PDB file of C-alpha atoms and ligand atoms in Angstrom:
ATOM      1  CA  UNK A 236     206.621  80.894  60.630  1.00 78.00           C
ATOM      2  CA  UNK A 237     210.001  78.930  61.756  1.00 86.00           C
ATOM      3  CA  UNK A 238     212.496  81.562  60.648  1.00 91.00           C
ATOM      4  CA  UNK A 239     215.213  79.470  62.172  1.00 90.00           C
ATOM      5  CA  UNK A 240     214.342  76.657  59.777  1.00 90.00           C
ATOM      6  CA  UNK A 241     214.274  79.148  56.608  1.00 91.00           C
ATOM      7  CA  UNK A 242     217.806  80.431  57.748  1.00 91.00           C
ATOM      8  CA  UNK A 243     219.979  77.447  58.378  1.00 93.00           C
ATOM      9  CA  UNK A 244     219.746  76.382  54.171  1.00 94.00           C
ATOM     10  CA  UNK A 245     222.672  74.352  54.928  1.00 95.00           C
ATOM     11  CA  UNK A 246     220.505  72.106  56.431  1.00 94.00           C
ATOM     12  CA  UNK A 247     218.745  71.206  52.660  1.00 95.00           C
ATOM     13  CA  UNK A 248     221.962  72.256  50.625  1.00 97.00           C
ATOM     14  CA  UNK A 249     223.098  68.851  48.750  1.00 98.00           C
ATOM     15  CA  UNK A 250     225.918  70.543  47.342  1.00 98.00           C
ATOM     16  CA  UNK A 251     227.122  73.896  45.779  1.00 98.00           C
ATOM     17  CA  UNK A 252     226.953  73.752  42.478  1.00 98.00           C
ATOM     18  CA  UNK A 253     227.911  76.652  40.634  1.00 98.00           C
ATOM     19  CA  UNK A 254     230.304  78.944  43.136  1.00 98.00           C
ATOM     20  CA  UNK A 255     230.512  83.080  43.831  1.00 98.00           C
ATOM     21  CA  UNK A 256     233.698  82.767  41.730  1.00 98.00           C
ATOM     22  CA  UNK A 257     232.704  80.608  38.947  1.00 98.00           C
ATOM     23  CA  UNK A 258     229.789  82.956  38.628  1.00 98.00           C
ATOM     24  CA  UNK A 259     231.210  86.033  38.657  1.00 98.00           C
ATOM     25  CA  UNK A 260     234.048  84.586  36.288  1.00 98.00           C
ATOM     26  CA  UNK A 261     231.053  83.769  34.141  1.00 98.00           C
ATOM     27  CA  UNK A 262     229.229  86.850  33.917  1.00 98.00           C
ATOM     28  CA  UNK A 263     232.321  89.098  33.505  1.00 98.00           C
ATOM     29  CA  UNK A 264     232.749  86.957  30.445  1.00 98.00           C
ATOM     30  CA  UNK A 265     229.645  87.358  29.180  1.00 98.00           C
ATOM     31  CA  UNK A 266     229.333  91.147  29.601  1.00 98.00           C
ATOM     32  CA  UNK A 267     232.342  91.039  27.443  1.00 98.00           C
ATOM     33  CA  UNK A 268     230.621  89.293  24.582  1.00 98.00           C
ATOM     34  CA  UNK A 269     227.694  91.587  24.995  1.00 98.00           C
ATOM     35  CA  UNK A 270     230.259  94.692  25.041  1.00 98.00           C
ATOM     36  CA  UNK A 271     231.721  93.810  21.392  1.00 98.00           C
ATOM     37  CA  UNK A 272     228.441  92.602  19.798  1.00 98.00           C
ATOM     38  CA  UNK A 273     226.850  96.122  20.803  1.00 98.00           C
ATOM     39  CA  UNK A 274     229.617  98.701  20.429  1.00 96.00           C
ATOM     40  CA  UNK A 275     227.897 101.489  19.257  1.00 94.00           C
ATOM     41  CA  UNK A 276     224.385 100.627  19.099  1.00 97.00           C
ATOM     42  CA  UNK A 277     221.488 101.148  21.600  1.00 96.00           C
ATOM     43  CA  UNK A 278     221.141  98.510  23.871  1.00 98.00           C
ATOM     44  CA  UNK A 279     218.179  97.693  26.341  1.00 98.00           C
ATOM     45  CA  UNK A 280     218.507  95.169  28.912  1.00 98.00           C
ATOM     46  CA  UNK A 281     214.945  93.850  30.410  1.00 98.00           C
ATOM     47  CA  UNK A 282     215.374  91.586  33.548  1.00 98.00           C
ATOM     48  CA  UNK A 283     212.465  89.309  34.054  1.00 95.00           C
ATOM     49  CA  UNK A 284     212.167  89.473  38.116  1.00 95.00           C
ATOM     50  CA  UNK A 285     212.419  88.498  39.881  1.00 94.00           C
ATOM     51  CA  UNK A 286     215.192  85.734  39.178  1.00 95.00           C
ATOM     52  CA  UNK A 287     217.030  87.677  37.074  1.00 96.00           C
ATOM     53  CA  UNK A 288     217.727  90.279  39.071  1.00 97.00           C
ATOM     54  CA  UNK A 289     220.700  89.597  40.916  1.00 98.00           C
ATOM     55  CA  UNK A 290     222.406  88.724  37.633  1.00 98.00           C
ATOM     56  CA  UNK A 291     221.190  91.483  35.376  1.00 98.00           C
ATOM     57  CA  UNK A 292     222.895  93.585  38.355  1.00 98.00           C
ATOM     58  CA  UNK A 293     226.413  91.885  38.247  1.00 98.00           C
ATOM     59  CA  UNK A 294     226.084  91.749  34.161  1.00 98.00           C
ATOM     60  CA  UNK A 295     225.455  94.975  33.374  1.00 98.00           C
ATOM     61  CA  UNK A 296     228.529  95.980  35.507  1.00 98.00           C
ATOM     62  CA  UNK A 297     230.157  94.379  32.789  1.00 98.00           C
ATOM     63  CA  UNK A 298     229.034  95.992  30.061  1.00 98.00           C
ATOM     64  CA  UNK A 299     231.127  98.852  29.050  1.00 97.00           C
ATOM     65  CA  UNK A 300     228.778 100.185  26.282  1.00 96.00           C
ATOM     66  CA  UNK A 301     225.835 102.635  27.081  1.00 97.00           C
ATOM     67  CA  UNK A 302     223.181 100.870  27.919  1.00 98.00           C
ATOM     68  CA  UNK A 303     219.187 101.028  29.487  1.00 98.00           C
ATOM     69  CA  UNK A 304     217.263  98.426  31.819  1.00 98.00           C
ATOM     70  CA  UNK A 305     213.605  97.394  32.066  1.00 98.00           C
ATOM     71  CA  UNK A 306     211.489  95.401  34.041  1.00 98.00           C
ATOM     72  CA  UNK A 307     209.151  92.487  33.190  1.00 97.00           C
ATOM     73  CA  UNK A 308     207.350  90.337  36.055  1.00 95.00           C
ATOM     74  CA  UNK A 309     206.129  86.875  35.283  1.00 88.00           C
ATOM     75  CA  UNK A 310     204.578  84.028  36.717  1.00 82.00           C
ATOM     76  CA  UNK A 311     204.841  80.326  34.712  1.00 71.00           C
ATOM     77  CA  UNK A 312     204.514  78.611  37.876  1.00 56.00           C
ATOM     78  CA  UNK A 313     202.176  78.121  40.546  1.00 50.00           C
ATOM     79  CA  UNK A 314     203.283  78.787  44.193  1.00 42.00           C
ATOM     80  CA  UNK A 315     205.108  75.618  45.014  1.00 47.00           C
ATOM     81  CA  UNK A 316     204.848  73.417  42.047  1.00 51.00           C
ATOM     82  CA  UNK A 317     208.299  72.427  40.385  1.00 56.00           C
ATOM     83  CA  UNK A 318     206.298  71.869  36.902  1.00 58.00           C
ATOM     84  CA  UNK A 319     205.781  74.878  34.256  1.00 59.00           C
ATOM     85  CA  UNK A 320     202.277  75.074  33.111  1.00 59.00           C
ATOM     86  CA  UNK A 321     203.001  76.206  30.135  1.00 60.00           C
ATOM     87  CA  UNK A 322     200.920  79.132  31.033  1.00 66.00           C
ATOM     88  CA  UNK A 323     202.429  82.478  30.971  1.00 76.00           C
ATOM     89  CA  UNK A 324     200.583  85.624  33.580  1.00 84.00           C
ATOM     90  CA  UNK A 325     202.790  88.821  32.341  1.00 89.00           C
ATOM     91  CA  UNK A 326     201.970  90.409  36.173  1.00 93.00           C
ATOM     92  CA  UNK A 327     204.265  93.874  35.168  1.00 96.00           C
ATOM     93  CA  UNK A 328     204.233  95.078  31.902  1.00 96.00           C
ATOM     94  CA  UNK A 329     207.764  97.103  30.673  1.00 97.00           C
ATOM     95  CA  UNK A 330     207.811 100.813  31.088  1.00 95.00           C
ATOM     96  CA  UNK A 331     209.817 101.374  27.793  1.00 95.00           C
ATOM     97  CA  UNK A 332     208.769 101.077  24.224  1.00 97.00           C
ATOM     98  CA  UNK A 333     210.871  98.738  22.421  1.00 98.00           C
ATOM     99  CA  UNK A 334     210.012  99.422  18.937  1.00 98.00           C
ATOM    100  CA  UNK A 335     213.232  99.919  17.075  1.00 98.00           C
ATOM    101  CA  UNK A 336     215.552  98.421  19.612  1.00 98.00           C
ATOM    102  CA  UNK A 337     217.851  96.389  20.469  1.00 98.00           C
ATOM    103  CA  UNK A 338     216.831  94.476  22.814  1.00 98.00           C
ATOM    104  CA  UNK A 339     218.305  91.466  25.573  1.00 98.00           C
ATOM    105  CA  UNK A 340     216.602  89.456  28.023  1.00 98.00           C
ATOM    106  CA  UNK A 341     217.996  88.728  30.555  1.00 98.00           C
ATOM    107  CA  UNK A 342     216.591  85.594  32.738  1.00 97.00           C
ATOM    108  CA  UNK A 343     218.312  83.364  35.663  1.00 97.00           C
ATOM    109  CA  UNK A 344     217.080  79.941  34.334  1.00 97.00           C
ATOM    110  CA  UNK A 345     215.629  78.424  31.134  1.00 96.00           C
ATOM    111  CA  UNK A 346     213.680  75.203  31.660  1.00 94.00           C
ATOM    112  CA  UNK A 347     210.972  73.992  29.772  1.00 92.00           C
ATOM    113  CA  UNK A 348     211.482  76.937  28.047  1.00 94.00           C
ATOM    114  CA  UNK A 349     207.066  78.194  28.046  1.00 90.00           C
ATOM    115  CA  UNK A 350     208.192  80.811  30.093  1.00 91.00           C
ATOM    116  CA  UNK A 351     210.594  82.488  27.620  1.00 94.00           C
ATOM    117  CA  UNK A 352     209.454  81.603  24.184  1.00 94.00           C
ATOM    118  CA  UNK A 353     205.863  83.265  25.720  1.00 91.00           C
ATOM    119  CA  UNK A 354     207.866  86.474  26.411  1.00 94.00           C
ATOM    120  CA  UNK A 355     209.624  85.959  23.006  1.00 95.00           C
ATOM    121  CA  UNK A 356     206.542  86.320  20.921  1.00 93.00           C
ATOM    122  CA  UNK A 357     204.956  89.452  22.895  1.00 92.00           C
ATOM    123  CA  UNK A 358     207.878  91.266  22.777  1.00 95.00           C
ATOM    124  CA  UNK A 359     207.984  90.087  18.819  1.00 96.00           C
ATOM    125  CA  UNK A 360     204.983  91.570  18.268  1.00 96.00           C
ATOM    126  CA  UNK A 361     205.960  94.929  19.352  1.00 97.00           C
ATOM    127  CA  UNK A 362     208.731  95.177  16.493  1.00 98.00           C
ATOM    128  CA  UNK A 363     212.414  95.478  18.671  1.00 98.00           C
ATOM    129  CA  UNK A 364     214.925  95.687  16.038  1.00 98.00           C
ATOM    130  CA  UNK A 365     216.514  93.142  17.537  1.00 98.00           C
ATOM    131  CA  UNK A 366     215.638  90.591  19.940  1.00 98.00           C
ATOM    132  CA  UNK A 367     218.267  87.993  22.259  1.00 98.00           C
ATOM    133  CA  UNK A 368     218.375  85.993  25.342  1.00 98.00           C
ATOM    134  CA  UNK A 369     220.986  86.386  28.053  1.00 98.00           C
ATOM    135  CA  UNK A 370     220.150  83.280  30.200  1.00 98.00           C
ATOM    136  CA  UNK A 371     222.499  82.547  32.954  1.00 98.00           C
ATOM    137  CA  UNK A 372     221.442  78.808  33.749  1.00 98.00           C
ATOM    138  CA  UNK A 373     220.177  76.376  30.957  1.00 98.00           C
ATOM    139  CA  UNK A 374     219.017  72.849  32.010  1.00 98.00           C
ATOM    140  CA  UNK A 375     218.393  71.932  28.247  1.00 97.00           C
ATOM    141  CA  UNK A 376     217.421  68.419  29.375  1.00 97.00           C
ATOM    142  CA  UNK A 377     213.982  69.928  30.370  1.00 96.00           C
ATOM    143  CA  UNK A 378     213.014  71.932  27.307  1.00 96.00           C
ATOM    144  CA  UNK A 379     210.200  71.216  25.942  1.00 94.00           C
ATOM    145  CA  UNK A 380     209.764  74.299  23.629  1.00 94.00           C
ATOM    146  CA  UNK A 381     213.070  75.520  21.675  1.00 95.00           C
ATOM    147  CA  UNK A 382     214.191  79.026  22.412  1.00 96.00           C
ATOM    148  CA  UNK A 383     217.349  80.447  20.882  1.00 97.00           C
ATOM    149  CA  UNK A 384     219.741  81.033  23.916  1.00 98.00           C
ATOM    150  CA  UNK A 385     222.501  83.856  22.718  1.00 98.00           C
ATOM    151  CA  UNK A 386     224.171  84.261  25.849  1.00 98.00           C
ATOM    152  CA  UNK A 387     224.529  81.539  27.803  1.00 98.00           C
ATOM    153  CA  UNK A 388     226.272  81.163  31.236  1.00 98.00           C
ATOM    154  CA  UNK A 389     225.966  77.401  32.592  1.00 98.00           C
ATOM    155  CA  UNK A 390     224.458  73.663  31.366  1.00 98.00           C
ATOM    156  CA  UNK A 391     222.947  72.618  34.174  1.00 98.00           C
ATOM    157  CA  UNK A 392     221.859  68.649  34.785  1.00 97.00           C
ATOM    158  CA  UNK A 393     218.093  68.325  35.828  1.00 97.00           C
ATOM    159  CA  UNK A 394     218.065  70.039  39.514  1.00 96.00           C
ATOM    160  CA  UNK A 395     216.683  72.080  41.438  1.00 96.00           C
ATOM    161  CA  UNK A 396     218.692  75.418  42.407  1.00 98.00           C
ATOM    162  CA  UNK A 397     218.681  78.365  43.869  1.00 98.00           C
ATOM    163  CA  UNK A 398     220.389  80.666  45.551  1.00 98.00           C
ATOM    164  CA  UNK A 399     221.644  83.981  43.283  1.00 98.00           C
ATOM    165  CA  UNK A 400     218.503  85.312  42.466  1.00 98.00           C
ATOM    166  CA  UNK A 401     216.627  82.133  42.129  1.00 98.00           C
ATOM    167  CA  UNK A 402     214.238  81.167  45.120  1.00 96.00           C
ATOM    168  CA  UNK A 403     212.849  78.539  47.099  1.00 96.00           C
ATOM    169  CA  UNK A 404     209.433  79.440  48.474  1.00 95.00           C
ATOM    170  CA  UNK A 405     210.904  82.988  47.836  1.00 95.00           C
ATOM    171  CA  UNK A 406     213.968  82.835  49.803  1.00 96.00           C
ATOM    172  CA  UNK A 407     217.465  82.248  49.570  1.00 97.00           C
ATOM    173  CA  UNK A 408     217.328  84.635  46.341  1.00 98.00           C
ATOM    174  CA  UNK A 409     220.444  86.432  48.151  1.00 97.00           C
ATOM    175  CA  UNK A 410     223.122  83.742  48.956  1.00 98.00           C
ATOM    176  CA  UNK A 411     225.960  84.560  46.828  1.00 98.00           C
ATOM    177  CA  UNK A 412     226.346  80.968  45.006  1.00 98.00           C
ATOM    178  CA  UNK A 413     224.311  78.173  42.936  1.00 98.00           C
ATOM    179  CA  UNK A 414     222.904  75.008  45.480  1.00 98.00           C
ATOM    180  CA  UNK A 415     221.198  71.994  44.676  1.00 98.00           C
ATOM    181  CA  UNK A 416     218.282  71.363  47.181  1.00 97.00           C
ATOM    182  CA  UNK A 417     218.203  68.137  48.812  1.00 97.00           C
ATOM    183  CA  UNK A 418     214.495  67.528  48.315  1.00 94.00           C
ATOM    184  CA  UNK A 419     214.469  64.864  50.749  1.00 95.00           C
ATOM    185  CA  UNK A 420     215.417  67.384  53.482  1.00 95.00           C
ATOM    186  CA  UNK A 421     213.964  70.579  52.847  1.00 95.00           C
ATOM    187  CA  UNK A 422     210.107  71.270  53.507  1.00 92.00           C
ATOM    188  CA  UNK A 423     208.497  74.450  52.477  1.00 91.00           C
ATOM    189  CA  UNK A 424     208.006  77.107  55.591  1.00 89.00           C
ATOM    190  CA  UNK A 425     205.234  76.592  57.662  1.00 82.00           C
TER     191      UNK A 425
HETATM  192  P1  LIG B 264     210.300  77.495  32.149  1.00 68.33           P
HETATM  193  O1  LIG B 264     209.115  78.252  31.653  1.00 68.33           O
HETATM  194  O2  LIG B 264     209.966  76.064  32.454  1.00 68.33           O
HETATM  195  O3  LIG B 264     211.507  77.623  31.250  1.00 68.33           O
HETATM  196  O4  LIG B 264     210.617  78.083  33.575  1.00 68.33           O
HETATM  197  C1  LIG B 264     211.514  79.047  33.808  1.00 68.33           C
HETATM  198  C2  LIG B 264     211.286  79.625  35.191  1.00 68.33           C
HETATM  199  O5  LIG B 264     211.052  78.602  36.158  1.00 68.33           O
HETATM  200  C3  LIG B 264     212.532  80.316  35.650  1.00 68.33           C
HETATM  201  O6  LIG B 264     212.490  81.672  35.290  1.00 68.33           O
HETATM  202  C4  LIG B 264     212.497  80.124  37.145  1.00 68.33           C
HETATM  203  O7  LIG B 264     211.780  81.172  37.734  1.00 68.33           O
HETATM  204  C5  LIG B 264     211.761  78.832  37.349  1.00 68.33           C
HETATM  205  N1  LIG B 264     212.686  77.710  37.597  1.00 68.33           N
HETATM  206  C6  LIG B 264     212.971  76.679  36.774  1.00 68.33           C
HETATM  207  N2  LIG B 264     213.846  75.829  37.306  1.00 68.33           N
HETATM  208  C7  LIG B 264     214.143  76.333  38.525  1.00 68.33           C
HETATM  209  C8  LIG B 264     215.040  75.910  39.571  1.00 68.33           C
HETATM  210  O8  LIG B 264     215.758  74.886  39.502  1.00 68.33           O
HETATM  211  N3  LIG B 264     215.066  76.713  40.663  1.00 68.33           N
HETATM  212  C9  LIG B 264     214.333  77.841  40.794  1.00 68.33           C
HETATM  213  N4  LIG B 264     213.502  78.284  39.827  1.00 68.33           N
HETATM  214  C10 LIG B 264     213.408  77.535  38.709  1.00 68.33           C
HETATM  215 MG1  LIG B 265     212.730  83.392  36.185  1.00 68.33          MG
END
């Protein structure tokens, strides 16, 4: 594996798109939002990883009410493919009961939107008292099933990002910012 070609991102980075500041900015708002809608109720945040993760982290800092996390691991996509399949593997199931809750996803990006409205109506089924999405990025141009977004952090034009939390080929979930890929430059590692 050419770990020297993995590192230097700069090399397929067309242009920062969302920046660490613009981000944080963002978020701090949004845990605001979430502050006042839940004072004094019971709040449960589930991030589904592993995109979500680096947000649900800087969010819940944010959140000045008392508040629980959860876990949910999903796979829409196959290794690779830019397309959702519209099929939805839950590959970690939550360790909390939700029944009676109030409950917030919290996700990096919303595209076609399978992925989510899939979670949606499993989680329905388990009776939350209430149910909302926190979804940092939303390229709404893509959707192809509706989901009600609550909390929402960007509009983003058709591209593909990464960088906080979201990958490419797994990596680059750490940089501190949103980038555009140049998809003319980048090739997957070898
Ligand atoms: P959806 O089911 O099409 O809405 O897909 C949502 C999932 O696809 C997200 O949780 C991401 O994991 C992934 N995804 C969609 N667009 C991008 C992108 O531009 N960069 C990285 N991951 C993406
Ligand atoms: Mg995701």
């Amino acid at each position: 594996m050419n770990l020297e070609k993995i590192a230097n991102y700069k090399n397929f980075l067309a242009e920062v798109l969302i920046s660490e500041e613009d981000l944080q900015a963002r978020i701090a708002e949004l845990g605001e939002q979430i502050t006042t809608d839940y004072k004094n109720e019971d709040l449960l945040l589930i991030c589904i990883l592993r995109g979500g993760v680096m947000f649900l982290t800087d969010l819940m800092r944010h959140i000045s009410t008392p508040h629980m996390i959860d876990f949910m691991a999903i796979s829409s996509y196959g290794a690779g493919t830019r397309e959702s399949t519209g099929q939805v593997r839950i590959n970690m199931d939550l360790g909390s009961d939700i029944f009676d809750r109030n409950v917030i996803l919290v996700e990096d990006i919303i595209d076609s939107g399978h992925t989510l409205s899939a979670v949606m109506s499993l989680l329905e089924t388990r009776n939350p008292k209430s149910l909302k999405i926190c979804a940092l990025l939303d390229k709404a141009s893509r959707r192809e099933v509706e989901v009600p977004i609550e909390y929402r952090g960007f509009d983003i034009d058709d591209k593909f990002v990464f960088g906080y939390g979201l990958d490419l080929d797994e990596y680059h979930r750490d940089l501190p910012f949103i980038g555009v890929v140049d998809l003319d430059k980048y090739t997957p590692p070898d």
